[in-house]
CSV table of C-alpha atoms and ligand atoms in Angstrom, one decimal:
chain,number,residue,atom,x,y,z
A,65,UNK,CA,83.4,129.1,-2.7
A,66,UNK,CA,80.6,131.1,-1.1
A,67,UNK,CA,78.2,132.4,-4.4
A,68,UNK,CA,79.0,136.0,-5.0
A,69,UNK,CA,76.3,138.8,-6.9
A,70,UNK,CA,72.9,140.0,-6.1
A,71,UNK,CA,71.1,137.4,-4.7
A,72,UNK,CA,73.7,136.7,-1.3
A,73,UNK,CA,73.9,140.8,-1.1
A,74,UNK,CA,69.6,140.8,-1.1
A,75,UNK,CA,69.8,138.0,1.6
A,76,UNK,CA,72.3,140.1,3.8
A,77,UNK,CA,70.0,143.4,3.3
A,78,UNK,CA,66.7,141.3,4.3
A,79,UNK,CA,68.7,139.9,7.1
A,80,UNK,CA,70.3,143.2,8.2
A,81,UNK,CA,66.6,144.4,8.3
A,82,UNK,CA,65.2,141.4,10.7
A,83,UNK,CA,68.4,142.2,13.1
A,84,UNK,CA,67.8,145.6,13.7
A,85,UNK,CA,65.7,146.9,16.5
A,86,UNK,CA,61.8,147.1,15.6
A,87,UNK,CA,61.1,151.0,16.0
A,88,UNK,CA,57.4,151.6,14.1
A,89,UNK,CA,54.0,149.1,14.8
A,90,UNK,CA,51.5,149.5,12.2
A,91,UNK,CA,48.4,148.1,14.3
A,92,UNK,CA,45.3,147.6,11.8
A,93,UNK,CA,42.0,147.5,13.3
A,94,UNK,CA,38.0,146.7,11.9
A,95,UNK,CA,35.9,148.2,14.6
A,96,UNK,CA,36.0,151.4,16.9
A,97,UNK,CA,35.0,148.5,19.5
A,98,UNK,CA,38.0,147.1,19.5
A,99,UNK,CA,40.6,149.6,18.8
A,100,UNK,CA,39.6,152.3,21.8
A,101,UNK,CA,40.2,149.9,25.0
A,102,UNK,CA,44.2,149.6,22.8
A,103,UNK,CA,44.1,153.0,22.0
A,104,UNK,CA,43.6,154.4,25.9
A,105,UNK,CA,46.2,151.4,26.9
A,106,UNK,CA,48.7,152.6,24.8
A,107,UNK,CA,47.9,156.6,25.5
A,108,UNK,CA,47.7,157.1,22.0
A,109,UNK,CA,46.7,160.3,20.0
A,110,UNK,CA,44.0,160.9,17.0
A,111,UNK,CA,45.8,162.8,14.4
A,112,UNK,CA,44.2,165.8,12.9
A,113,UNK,CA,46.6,166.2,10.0
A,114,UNK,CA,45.8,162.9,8.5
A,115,UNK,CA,48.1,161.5,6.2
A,116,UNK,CA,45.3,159.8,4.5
A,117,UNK,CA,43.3,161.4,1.4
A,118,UNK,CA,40.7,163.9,2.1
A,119,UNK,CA,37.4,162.8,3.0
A,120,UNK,CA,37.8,159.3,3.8
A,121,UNK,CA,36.7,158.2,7.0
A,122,UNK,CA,39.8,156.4,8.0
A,123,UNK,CA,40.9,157.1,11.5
A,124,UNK,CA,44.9,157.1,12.6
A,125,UNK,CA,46.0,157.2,16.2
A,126,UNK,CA,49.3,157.5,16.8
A,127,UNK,CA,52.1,157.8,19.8
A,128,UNK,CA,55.2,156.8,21.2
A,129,UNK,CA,55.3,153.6,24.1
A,130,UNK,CA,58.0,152.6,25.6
A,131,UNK,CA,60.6,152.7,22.7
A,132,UNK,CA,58.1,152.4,19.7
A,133,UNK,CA,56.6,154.1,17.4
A,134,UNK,CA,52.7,153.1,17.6
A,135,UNK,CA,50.2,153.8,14.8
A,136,UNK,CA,46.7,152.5,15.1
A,137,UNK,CA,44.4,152.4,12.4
A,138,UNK,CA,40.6,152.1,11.9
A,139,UNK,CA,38.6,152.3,8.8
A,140,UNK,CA,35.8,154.2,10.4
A,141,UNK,CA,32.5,154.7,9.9
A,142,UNK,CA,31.1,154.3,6.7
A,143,UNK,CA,29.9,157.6,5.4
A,144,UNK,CA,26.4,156.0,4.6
A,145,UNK,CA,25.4,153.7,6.7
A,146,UNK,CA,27.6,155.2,10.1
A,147,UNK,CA,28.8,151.5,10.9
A,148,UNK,CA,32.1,150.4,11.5
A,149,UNK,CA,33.8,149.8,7.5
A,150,UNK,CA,34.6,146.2,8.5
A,151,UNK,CA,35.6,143.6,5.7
A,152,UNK,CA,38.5,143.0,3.5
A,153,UNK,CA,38.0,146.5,0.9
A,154,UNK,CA,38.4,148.9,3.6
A,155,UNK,CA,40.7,147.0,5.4
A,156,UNK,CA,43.2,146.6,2.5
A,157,UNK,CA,43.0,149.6,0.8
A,158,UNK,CA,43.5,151.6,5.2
A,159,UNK,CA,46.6,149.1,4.8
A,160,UNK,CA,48.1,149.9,1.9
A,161,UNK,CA,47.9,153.7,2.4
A,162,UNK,CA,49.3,153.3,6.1
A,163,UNK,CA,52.0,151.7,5.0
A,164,UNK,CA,52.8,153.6,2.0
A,165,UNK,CA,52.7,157.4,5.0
A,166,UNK,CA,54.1,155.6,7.8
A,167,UNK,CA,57.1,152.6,6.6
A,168,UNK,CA,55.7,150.0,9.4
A,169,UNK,CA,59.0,147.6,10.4
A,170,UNK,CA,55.8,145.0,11.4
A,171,UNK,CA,52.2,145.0,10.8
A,172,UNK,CA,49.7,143.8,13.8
A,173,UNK,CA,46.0,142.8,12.7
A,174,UNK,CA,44.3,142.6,16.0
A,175,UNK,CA,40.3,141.9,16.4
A,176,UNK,CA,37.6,139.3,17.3
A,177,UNK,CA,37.1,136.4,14.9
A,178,UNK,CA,34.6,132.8,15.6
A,179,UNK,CA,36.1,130.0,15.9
A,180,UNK,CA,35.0,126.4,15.8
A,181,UNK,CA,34.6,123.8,18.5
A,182,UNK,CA,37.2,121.6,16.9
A,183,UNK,CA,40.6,123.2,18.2
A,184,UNK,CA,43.0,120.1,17.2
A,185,UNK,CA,43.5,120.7,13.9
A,186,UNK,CA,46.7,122.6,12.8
A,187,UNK,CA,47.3,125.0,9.8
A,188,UNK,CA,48.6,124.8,6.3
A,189,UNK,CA,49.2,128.5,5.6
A,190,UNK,CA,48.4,129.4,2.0
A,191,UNK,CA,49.9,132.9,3.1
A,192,UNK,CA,52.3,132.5,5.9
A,193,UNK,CA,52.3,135.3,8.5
A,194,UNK,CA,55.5,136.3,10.0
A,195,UNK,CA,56.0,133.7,12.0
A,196,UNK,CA,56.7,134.5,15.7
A,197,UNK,CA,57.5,131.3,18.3
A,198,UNK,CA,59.0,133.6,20.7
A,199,UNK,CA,56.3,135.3,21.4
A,200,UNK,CA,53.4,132.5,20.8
A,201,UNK,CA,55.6,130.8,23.7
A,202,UNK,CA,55.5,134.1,26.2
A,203,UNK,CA,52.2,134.9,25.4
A,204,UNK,CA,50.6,131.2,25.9
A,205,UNK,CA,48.8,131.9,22.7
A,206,UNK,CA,47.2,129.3,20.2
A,207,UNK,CA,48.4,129.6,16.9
A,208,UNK,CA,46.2,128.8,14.3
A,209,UNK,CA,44.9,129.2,10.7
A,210,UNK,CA,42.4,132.2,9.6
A,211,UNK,CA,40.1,132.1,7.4
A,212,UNK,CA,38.4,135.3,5.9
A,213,UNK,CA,35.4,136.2,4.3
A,214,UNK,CA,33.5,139.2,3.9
A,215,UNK,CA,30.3,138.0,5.8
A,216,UNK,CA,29.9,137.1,9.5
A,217,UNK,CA,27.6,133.7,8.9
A,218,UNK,CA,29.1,131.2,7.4
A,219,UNK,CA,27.5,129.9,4.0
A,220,UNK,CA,27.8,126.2,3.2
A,221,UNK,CA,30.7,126.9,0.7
A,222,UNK,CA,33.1,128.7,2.9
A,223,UNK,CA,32.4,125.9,5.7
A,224,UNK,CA,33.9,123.1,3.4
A,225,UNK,CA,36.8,125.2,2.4
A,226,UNK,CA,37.6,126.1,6.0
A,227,UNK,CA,37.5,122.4,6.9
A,228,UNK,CA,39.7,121.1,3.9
A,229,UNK,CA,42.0,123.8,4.9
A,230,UNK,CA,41.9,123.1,8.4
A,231,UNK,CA,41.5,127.1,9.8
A,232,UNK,CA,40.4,127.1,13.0
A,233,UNK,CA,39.2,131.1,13.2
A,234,UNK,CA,37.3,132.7,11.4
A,235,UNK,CA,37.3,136.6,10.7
A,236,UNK,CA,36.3,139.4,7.8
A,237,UNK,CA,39.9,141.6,7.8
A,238,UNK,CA,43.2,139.3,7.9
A,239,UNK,CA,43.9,138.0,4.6
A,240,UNK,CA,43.3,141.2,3.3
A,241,UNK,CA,45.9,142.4,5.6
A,242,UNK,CA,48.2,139.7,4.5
A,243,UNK,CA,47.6,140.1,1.6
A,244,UNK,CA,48.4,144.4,1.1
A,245,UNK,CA,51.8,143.6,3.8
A,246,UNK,CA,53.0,140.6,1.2
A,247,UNK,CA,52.4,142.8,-1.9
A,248,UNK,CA,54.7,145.7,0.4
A,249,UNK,CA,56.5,143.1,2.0
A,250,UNK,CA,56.3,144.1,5.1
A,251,UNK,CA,55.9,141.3,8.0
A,252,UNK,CA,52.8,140.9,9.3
A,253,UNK,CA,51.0,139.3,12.6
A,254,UNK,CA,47.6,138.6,13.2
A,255,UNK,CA,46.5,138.6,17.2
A,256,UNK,CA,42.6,137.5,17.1
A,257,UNK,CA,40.3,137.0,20.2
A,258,UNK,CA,37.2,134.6,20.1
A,259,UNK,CA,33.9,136.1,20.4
A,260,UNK,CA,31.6,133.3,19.3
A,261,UNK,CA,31.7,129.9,18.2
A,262,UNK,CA,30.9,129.7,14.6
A,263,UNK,CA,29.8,125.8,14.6
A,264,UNK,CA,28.2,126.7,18.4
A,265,UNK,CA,24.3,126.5,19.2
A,266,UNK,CA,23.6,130.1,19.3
A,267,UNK,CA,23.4,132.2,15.9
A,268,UNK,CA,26.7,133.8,15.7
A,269,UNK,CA,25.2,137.5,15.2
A,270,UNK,CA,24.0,137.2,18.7
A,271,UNK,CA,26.9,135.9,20.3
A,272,UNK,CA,29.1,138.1,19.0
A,273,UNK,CA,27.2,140.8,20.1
A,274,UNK,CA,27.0,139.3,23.7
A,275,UNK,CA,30.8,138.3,24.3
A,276,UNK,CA,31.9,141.2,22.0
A,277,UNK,CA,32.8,144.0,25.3
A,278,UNK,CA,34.3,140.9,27.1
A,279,UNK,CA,36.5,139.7,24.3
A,280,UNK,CA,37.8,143.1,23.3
A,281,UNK,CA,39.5,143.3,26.6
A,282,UNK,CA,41.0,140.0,26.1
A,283,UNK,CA,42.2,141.9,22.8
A,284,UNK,CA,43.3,144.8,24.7
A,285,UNK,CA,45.6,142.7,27.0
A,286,UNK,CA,47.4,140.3,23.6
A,287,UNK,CA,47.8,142.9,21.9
A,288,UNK,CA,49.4,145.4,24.7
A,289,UNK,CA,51.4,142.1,26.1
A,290,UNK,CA,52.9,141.5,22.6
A,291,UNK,CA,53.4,145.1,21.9
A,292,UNK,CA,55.8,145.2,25.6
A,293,UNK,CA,57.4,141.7,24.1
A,294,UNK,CA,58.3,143.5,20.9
A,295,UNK,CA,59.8,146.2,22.7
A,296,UNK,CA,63.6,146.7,22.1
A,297,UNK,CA,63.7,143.4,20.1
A,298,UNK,CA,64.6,143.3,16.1
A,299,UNK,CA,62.2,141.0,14.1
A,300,UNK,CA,64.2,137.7,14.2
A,301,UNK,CA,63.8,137.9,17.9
A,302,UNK,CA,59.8,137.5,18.1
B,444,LIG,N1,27.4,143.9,13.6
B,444,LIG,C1,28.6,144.7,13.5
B,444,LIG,C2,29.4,144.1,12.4
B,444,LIG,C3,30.3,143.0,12.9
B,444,LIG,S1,31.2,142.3,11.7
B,444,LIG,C4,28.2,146.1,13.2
B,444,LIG,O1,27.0,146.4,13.3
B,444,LIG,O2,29.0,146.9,12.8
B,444,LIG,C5,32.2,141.3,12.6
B,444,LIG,C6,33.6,141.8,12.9
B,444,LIG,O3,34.2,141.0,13.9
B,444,LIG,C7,34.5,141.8,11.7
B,444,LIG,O4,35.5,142.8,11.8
B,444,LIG,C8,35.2,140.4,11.9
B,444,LIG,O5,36.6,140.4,11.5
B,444,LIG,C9,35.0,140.0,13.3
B,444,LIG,N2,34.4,138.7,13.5
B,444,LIG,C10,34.0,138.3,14.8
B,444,LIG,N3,33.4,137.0,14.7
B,444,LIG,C11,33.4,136.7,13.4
B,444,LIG,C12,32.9,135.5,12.7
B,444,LIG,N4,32.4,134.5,13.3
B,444,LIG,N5,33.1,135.5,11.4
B,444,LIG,C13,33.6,136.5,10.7
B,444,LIG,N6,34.1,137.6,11.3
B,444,LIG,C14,34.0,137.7,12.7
């Protein structure tokens, strides 16, 4: 006999949920770099009313494309030092108040990352993100492991534990993103685009400087080509 009480009727719900149509994108973004090439692709809006607490400098755009509702957010400036907030503080606690004003149905953490020379390794996710074969497959993108830190260089450390955990990019936002959309469980993808090679010749300050315009149109086209996939699907779908 099939098993009867709460656990089957959770299982239905959380299935109901992936086989509904995805209406809202929560699209989380580090630097004003990389979010204003998406931002003009997608026609999207600053909001003056902002649903965030008073003062921060945490930037929402919003809109609707095609048949979703798209928010875009940015940590913004910080209030000191007028670069972009990038790292994992700012970019959890702009994640957990997003999705706590706007109910996301899927999270997308989109921006540049390094990545290392050796590509043929393959991941062992100590948090799986939502995982999405559909559109890895339409997109010909690489899936891969991310590893995060809060520092662009690499220090000796973080290089061993990348290698025994076989990540193949490198960024300073995703986990922290994974980690706020696992706490709210809310699915989350993570769409990065390569602007230096962290094991590479050149110092990766430099390179990422150099390759950083290029690669955030590379961004710009993922992440507006898996926004159009994920249009009129439900979650199961991707
Ligand atoms: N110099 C910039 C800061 C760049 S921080 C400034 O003045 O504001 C680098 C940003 O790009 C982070 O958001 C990070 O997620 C991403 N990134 C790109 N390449 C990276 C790498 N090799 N390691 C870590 N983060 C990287």
């Amino acid at each position: 006999m099939a098993p009867h009480g709460e656990g089957s009727e959770e299982a239905m719900v959380v299935q109901d949920e992936n086989r509904k149509p995805i209406s809202s994108i929560l699209i989380v973004i580090a630097m004003q770099t990389e979010a204003m090439p998406i931002v003009n692709k997608l026609q999207l809006k600053e909001d003056l009313d902002s649903v965030f607490p008073k003062g921060v400098p945490w930037v929402r755009y919003h809109g609707v494309y095609k048949d979703l509702h798209i928010n875009l957010v940015w940590p913004g400036k910080d209030s000191t030092l007028g670069v972009d907030s990038v790292g994992t503080v700012s970019a959890s606690l702009v994640t957990y108040a997003a999705i706590q004003a706007l109910q996301p149905d899927l999270i997308i953490n989109a921006g540049t990352a390094g990545s290392f020379k050796v590509f043929d390794l393959y991941g062992v996710g100590s948090r799986q993100s939502f995982s999405t074969p559909n559109l890895l497959k339409e997109l010909n993108l690489k899936a891969g492991k991310l590893s995060t830190g809060d520092s662009l260089d690499i220090s000796p450390q973080e290089e061993a534990s990348i290698v025994a955990n076989d990540a193949t990019v490198k960024d300073m936002e995703g986990a922290a993103v994974a980690y706020v959309a696992d706490l709210l469980k809310v699915p989350a993808i993570f769409i990065k685009a390569v602007t230096d090679i962290v094991d590479g010749d050149k110092p990766t300050a430099e390179e990422f400087l150099q390759n950083l315009a290029a690669v955030t149109a590379a961004l710009d086209q993922a992440v507006t080509q898996a926004v159009d996939f994920i249009n009129g699907k439900c979650l199961s779908e991707l």
